[in-house]
mmCIF file of C-alpha atoms in Angstrom:
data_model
loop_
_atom_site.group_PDB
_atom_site.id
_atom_site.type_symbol
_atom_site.label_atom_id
_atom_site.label_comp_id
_atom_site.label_asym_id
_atom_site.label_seq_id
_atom_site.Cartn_x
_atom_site.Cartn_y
_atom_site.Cartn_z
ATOM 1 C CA UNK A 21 51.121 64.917 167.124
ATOM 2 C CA UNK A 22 53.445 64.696 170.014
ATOM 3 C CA UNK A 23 56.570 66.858 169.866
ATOM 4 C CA UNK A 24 59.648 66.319 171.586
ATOM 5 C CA UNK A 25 60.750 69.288 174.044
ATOM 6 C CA UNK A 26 64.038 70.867 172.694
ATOM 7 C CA UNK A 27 65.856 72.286 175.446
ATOM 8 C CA UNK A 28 67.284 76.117 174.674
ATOM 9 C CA UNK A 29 66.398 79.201 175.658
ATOM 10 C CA UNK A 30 63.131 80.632 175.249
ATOM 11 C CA UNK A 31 63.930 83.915 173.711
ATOM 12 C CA UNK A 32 66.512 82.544 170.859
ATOM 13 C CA UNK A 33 64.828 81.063 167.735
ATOM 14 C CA UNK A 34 65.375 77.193 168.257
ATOM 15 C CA UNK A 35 67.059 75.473 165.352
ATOM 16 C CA UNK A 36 65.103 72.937 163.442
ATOM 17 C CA UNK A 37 66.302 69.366 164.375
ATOM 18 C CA UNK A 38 64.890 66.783 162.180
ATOM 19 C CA UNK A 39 64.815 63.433 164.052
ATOM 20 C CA UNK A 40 63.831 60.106 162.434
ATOM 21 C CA UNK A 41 62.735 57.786 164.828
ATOM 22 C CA UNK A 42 60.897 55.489 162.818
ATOM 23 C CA UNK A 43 61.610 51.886 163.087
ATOM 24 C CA UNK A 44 60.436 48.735 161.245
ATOM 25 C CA UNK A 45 58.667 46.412 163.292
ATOM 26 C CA UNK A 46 59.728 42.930 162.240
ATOM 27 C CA UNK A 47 57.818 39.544 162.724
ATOM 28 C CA UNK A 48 60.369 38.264 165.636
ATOM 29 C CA UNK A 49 61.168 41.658 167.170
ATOM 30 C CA UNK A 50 59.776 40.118 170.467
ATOM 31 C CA UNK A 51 61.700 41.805 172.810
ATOM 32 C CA UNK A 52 60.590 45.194 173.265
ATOM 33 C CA UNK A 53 62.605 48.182 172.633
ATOM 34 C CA UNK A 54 63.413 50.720 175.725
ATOM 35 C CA UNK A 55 64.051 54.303 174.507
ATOM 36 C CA UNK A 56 66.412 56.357 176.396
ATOM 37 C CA UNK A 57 65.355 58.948 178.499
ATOM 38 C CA UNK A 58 66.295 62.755 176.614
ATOM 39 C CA UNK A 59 69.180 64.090 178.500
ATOM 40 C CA UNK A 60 68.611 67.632 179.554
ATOM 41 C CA UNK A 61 71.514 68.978 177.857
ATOM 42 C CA UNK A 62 72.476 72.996 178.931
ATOM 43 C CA UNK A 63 73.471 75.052 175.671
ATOM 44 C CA UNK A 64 77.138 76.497 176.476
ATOM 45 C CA UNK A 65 75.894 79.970 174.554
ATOM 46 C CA UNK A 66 73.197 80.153 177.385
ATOM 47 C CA UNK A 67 75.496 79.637 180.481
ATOM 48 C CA UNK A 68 77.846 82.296 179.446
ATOM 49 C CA UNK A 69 75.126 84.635 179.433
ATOM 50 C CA UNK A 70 74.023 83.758 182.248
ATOM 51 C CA UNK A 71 77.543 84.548 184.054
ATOM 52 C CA UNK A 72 77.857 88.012 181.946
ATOM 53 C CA UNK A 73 74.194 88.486 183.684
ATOM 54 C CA UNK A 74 75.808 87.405 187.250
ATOM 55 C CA UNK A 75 79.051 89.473 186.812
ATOM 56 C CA UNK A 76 76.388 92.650 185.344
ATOM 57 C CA UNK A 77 74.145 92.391 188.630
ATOM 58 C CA UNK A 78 77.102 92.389 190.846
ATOM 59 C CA UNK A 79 79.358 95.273 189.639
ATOM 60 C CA UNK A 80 76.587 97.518 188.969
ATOM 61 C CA UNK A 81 74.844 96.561 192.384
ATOM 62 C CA UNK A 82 77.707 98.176 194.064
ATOM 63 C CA UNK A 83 77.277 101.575 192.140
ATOM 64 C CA UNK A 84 73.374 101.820 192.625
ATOM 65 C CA UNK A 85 73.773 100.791 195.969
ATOM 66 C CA UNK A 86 76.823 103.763 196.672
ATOM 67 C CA UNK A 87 74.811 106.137 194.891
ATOM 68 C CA UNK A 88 71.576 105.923 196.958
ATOM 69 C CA UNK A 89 73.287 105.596 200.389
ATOM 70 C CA UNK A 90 75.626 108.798 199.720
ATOM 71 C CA UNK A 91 73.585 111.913 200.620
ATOM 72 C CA UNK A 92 76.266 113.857 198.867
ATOM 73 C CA UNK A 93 75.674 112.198 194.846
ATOM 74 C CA UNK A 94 72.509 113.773 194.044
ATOM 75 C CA UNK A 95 73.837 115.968 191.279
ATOM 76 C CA UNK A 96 72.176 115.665 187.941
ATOM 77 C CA UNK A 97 75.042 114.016 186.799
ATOM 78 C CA UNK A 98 75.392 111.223 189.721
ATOM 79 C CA UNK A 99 71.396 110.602 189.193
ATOM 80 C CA UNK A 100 72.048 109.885 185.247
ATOM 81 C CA UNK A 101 74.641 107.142 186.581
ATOM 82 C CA UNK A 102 72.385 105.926 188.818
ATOM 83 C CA UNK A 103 69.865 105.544 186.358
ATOM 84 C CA UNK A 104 72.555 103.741 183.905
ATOM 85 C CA UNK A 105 73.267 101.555 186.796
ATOM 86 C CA UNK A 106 70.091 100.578 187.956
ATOM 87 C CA UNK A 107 69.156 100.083 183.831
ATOM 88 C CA UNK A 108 72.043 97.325 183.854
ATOM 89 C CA UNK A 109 71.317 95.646 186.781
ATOM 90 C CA UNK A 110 67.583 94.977 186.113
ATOM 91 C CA UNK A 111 69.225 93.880 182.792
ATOM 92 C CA UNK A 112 71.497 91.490 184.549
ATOM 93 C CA UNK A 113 68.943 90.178 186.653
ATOM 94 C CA UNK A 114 66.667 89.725 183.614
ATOM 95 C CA UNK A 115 69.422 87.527 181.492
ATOM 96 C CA UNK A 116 69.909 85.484 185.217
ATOM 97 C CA UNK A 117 66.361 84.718 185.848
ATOM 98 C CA UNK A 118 65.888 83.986 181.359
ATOM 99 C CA UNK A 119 68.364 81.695 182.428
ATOM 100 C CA UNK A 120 66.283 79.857 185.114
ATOM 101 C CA UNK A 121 63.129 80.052 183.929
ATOM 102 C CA UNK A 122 64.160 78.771 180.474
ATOM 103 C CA UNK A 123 65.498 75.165 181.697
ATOM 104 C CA UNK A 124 63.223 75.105 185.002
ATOM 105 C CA UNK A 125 59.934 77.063 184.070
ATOM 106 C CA UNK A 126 59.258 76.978 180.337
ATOM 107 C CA UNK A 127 55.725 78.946 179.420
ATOM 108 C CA UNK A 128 54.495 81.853 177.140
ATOM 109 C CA UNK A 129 53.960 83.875 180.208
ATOM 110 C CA UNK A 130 57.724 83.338 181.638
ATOM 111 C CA UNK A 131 58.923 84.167 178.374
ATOM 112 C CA UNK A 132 56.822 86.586 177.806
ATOM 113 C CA UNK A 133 57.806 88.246 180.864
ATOM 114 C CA UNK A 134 61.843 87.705 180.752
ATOM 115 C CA UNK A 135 62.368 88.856 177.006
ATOM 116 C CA UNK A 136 60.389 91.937 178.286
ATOM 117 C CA UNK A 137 62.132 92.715 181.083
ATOM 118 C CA UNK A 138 65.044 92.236 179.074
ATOM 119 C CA UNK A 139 64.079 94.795 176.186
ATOM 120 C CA UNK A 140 63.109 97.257 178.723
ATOM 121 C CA UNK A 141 66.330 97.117 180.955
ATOM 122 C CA UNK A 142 68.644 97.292 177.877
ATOM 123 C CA UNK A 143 66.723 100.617 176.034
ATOM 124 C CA UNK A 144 66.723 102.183 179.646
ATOM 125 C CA UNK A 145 70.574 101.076 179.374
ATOM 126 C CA UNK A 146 71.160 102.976 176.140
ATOM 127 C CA UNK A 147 69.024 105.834 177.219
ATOM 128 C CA UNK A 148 70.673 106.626 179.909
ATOM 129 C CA UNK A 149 73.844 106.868 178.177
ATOM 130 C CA UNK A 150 71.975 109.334 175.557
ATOM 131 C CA UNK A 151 71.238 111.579 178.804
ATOM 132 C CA UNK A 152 74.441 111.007 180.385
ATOM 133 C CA UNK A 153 75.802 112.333 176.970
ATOM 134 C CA UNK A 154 73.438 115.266 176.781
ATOM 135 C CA UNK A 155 73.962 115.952 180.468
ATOM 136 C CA UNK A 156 77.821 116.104 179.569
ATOM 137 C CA UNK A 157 77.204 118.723 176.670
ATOM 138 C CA UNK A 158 75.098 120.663 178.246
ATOM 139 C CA UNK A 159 77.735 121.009 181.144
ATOM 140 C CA UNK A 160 80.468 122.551 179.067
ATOM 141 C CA UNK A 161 78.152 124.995 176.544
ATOM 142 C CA UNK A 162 76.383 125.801 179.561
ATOM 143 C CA UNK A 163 79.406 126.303 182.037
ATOM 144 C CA UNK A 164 78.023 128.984 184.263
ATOM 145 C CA UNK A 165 74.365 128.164 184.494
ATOM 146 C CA UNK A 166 74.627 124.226 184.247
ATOM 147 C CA UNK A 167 74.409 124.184 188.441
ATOM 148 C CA UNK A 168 71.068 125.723 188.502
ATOM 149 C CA UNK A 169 67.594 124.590 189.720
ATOM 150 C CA UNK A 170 66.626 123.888 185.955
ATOM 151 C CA UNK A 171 69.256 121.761 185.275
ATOM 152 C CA UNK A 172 67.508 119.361 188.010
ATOM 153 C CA UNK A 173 63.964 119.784 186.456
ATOM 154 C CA UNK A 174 65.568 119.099 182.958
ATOM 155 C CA UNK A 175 67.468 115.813 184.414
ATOM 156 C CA UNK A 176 64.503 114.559 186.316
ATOM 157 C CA UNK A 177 62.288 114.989 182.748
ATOM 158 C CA UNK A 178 65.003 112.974 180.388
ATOM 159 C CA UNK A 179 65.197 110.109 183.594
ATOM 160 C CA UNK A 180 60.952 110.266 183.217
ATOM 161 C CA UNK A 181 60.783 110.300 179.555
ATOM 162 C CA UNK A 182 63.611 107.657 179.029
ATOM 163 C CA UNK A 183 62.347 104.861 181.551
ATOM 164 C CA UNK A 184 59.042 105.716 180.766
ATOM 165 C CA UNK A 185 59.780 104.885 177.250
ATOM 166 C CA UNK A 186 62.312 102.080 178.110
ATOM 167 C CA UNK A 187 58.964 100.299 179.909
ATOM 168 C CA UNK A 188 56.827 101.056 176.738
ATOM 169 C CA UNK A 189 59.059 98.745 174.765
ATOM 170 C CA UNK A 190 59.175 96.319 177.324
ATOM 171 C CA UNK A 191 55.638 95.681 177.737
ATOM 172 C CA UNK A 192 54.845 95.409 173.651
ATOM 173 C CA UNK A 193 55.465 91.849 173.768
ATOM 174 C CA UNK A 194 53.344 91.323 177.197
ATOM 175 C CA UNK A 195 50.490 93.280 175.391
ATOM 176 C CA UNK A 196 50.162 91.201 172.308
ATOM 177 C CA UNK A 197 53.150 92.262 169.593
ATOM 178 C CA UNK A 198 54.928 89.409 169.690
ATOM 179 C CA UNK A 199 55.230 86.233 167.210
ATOM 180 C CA UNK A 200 54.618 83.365 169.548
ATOM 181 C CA UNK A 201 50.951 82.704 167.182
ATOM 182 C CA UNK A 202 52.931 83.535 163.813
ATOM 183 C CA UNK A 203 56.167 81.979 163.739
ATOM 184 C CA UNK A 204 56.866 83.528 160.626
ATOM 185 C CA UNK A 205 57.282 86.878 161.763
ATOM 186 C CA UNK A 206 59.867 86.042 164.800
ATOM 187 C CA UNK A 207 62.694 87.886 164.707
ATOM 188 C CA UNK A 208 66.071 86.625 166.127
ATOM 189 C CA UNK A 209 65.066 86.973 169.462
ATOM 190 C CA UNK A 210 62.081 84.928 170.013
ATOM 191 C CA UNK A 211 59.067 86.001 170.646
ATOM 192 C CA UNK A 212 59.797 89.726 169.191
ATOM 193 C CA UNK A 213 58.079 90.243 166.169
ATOM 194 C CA UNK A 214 60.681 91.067 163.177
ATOM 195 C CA UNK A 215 58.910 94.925 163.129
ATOM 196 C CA UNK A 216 59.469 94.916 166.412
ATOM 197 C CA UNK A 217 63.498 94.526 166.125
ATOM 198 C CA UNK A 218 63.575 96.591 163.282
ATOM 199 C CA UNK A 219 62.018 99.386 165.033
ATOM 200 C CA UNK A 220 64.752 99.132 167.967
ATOM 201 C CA UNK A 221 67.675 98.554 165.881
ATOM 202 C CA UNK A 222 66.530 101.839 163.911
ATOM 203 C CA UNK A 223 66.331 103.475 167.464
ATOM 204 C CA UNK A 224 69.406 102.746 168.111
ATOM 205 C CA UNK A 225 71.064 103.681 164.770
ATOM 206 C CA UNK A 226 69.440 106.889 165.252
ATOM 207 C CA UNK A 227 70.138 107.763 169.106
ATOM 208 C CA UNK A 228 74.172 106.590 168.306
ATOM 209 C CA UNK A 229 74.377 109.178 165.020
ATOM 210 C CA UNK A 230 73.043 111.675 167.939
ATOM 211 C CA UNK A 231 75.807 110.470 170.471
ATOM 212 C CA UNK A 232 78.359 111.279 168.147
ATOM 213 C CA UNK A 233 77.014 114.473 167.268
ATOM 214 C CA UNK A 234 77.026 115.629 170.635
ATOM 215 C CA UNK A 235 80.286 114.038 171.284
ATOM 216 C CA UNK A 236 81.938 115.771 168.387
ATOM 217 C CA UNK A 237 80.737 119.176 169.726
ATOM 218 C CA UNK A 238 82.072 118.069 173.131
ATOM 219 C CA UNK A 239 85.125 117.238 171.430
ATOM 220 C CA UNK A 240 85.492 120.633 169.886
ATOM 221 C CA UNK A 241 84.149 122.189 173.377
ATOM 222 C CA UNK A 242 87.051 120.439 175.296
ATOM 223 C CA UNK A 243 89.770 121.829 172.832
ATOM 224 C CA UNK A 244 88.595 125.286 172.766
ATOM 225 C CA UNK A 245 88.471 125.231 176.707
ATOM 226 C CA UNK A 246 91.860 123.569 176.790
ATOM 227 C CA UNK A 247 93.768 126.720 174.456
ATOM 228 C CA UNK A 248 92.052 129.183 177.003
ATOM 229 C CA UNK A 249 93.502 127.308 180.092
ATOM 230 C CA UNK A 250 97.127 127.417 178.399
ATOM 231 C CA UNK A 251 97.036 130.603 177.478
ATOM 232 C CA UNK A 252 95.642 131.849 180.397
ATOM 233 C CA UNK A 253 98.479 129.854 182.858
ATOM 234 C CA UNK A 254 101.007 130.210 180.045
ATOM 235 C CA UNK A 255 101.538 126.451 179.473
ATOM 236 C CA UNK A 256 103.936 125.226 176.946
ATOM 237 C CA UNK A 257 102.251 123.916 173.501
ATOM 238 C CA UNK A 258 103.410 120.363 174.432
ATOM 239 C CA UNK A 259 101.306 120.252 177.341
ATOM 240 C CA UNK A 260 98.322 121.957 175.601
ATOM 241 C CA UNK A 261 98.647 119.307 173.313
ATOM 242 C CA UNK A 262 98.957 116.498 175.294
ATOM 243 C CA UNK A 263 95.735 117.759 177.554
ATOM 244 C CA UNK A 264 93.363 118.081 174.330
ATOM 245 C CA UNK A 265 94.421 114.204 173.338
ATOM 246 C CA UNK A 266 93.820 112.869 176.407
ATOM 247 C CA UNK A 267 90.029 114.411 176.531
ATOM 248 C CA UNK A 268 89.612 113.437 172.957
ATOM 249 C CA UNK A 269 91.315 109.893 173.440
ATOM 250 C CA UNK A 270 88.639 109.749 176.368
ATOM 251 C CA UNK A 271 85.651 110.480 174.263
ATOM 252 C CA UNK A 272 86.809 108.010 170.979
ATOM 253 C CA UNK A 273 86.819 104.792 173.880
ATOM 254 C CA UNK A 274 83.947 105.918 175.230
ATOM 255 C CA UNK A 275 81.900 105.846 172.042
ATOM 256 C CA UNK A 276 83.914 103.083 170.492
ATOM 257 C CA UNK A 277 83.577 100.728 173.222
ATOM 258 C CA UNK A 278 79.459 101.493 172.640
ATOM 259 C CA UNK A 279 79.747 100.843 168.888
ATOM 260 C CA UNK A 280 81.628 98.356 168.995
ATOM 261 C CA UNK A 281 79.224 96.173 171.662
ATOM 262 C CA UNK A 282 76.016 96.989 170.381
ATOM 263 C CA UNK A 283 76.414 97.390 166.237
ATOM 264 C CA UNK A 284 77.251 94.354 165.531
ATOM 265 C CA UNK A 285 73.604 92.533 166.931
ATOM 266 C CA UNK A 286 72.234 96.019 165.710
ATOM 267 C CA UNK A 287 72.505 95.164 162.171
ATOM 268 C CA UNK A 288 72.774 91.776 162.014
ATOM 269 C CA UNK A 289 68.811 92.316 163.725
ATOM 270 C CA UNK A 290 67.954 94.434 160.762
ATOM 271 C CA UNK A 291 68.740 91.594 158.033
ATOM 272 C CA UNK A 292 67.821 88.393 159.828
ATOM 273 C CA UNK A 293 65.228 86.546 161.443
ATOM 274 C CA UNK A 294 64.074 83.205 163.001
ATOM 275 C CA UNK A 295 65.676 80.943 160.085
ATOM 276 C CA UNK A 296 68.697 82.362 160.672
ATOM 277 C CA UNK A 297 71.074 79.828 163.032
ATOM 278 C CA UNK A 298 70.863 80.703 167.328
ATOM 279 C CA UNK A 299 74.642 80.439 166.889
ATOM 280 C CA UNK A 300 74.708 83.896 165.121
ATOM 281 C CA UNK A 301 72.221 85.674 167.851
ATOM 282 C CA UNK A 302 74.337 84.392 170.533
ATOM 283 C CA UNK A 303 77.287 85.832 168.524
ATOM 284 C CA UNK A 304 76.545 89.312 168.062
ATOM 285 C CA UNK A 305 74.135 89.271 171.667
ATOM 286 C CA UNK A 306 77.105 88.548 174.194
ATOM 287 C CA UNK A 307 79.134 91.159 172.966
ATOM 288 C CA UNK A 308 76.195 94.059 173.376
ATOM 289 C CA UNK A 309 75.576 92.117 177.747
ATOM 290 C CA UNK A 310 79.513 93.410 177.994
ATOM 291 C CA UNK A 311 78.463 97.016 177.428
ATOM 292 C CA UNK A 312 77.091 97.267 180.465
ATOM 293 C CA UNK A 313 79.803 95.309 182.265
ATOM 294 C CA UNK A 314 82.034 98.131 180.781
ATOM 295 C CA UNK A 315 79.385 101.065 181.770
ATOM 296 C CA UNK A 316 80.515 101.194 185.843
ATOM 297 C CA UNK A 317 84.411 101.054 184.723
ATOM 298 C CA UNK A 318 83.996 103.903 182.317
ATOM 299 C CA UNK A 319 81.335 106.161 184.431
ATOM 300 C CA UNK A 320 81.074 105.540 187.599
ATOM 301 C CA UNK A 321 84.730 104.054 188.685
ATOM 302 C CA UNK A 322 86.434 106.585 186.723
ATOM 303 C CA UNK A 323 84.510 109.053 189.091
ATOM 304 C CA UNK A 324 86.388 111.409 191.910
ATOM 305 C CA UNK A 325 83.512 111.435 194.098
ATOM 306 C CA UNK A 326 82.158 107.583 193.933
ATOM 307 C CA UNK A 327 86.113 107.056 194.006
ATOM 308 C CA UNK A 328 85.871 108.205 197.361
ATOM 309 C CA UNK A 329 83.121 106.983 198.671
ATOM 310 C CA UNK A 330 83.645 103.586 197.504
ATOM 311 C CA UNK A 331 87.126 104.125 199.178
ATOM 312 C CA UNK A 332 85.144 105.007 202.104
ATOM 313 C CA UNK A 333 83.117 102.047 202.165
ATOM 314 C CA UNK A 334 85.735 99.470 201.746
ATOM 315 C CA UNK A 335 88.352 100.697 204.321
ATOM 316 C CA UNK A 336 86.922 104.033 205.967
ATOM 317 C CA UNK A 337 89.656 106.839 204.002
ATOM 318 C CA UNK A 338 90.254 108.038 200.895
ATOM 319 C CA UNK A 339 93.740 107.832 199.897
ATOM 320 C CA UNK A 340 95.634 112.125 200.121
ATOM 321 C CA UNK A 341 96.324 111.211 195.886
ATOM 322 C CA UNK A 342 92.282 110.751 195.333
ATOM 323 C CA UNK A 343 91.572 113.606 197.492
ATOM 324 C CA UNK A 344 93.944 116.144 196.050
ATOM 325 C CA UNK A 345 93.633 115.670 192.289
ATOM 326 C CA UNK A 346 92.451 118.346 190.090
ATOM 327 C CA UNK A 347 89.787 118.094 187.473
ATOM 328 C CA UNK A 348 91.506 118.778 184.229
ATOM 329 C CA UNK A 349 89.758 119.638 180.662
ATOM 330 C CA UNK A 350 90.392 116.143 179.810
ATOM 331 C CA UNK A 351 87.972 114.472 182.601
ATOM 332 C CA UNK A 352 84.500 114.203 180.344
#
């Protein structure tokens, strides 16, 4: 009962491949027969994660690493970036070293391990932007107090409750909730159990209806502050217009772009499992790794302050433009 080692990665359900290799020994079949040596063949699906890993690490390396050596981002909002930051990197690292240990290193424990560290990084990932959305409403209703020693106390809790959480999920599959005994009950990401998926895709489901919730009253926030500016510096209705669009233009990308890379493995995780083709995880997975190459571009780039400091890093000055500009209603 020898089986023949597929190669593919560890934590995708591996396709059945149904091999006849039964031959019919003749009387003058002599000459023996040499088999070919399996070729260790690299699935396309798994390299392109592994450069959407490589790309993840490096951008958001840069942020975490601007963050912590500027003494002057250590507002409640710049330590919710951080913490979005440092959630995708650990998840780029995790789909770079899923990538090695899946064609170099193939065990329980390794996979075991990865798919973890994985699952962790990626609900600390989404967390994080449920804080940094939070963190963003509670700025505006709470204008005048939001720069108060509470704030702190109440950002430090949400970063201890989140990744606290985030590791909670991670470590289920170390701890014994996994399928790797039951086949039967993988899910499309082997070795999570199909409860196991359900339960994070309905997390999900129910942390984005509370996204747009808050993003909604933002929205509304945003507008009402925008009519008080113009009527307060007598702007024209064009340009009261045109500065409530913007901010609500601002909010639709930011919560489309999420939807749009993470529902699509979100409910295709809710209505299939381990029969289902790899081709189809791979399908709906990549898209949901490019949220957090989009993450630094729309929170921390986008930034005044890491604007400049990442200006001061690369050439030593921050260009009069950067250094000059105004926060309007529409920056959220």
């Amino acid at each position: 009962m020898n089986e023949e080692p597929t190669v593919n990665a560890s934590w995708l359900p591996q396709d059945r491949v149904e091999a006849s290799s039964t031959e019919n020994a003749s009387g003058s079949s002599l000459v023996p027969v040499v088999e070919p040596e399996p070729e260790l063949w690299v699935n396309p699906w798994d390299i392109v994660l592994c450069t959407s890993g490589t790309l993840i690490s490096c951008e958001n390396a840069v942020v975490v690493l601007i963050i912590f050596h500027n003494p002057s981002l250590r507002a409640p909002m710049f330590l919710l970036i951080g913490s979005l930051a440092l959630a995708d990197l650990l998840a780029g690292i995790g789909l770079i070293v899923n990538f090695v240990f899946a064609y170099l290193l193939r065990s329980e424990a390794t996979k075991l391990v990865t798919v973890g560290l994985i699952v962790a990084s990626f609900s600390a990932s989404v967390g994080s932007l449920l804080a940094i959305t939070v963190d963003r409403y509670l700025s505006l209703y709470y204008a005048l107090t939001y720069n108060s020693e509470r704030t702190v106390t109440f950002t430090y809790v949400m970063l201890i409750l989140l990744w606290g959480a985030a590791i909670c999920i991670g470590l289920l599959p170390v701890m014994g909730w996994n399928c790797l005994r039951d086949e039967s009950t993988c899910s499309v990401i082997r070795p999570l159990t199909k409860n196991n998926a359900a339960v994070l895709s309905v997390s999900f489901l129910l942390m984005f209806a509370l996204m747009l919730q808050l993003y909604i009253q933002i929205c509304k926030i945003v507008m009402r502050h925008a009519h008080q500016i113009a009527l307060q510096h007598h702007f024209l209705a064009t340009s009261h217009y045109v500065t409530t669009r913007k901010g609500v233009s601002t909010l639709a990308i930011i919560l489309g772009t999420f939807a749009a890379c993470w529902m699509p493995f979100t409910l295709y995780s809710l209505i299939a499992d381990y029969t289902y083709p790899s081709i189809y995880t791979y399908a709906t997975l990549l898209p949901a790794t490019y949220n957090s190459i989009i993450n630094p571009v729309i929170y921390a780039f986008r930034n005044q302050e890491i604007q400049k400091a990442l200006w001061l890093v690369c050439c030593g000055c921050v260009p009069s433009n950067l250094s000059q500009r105004a926060r309007s209603p529409s920056d959220v």
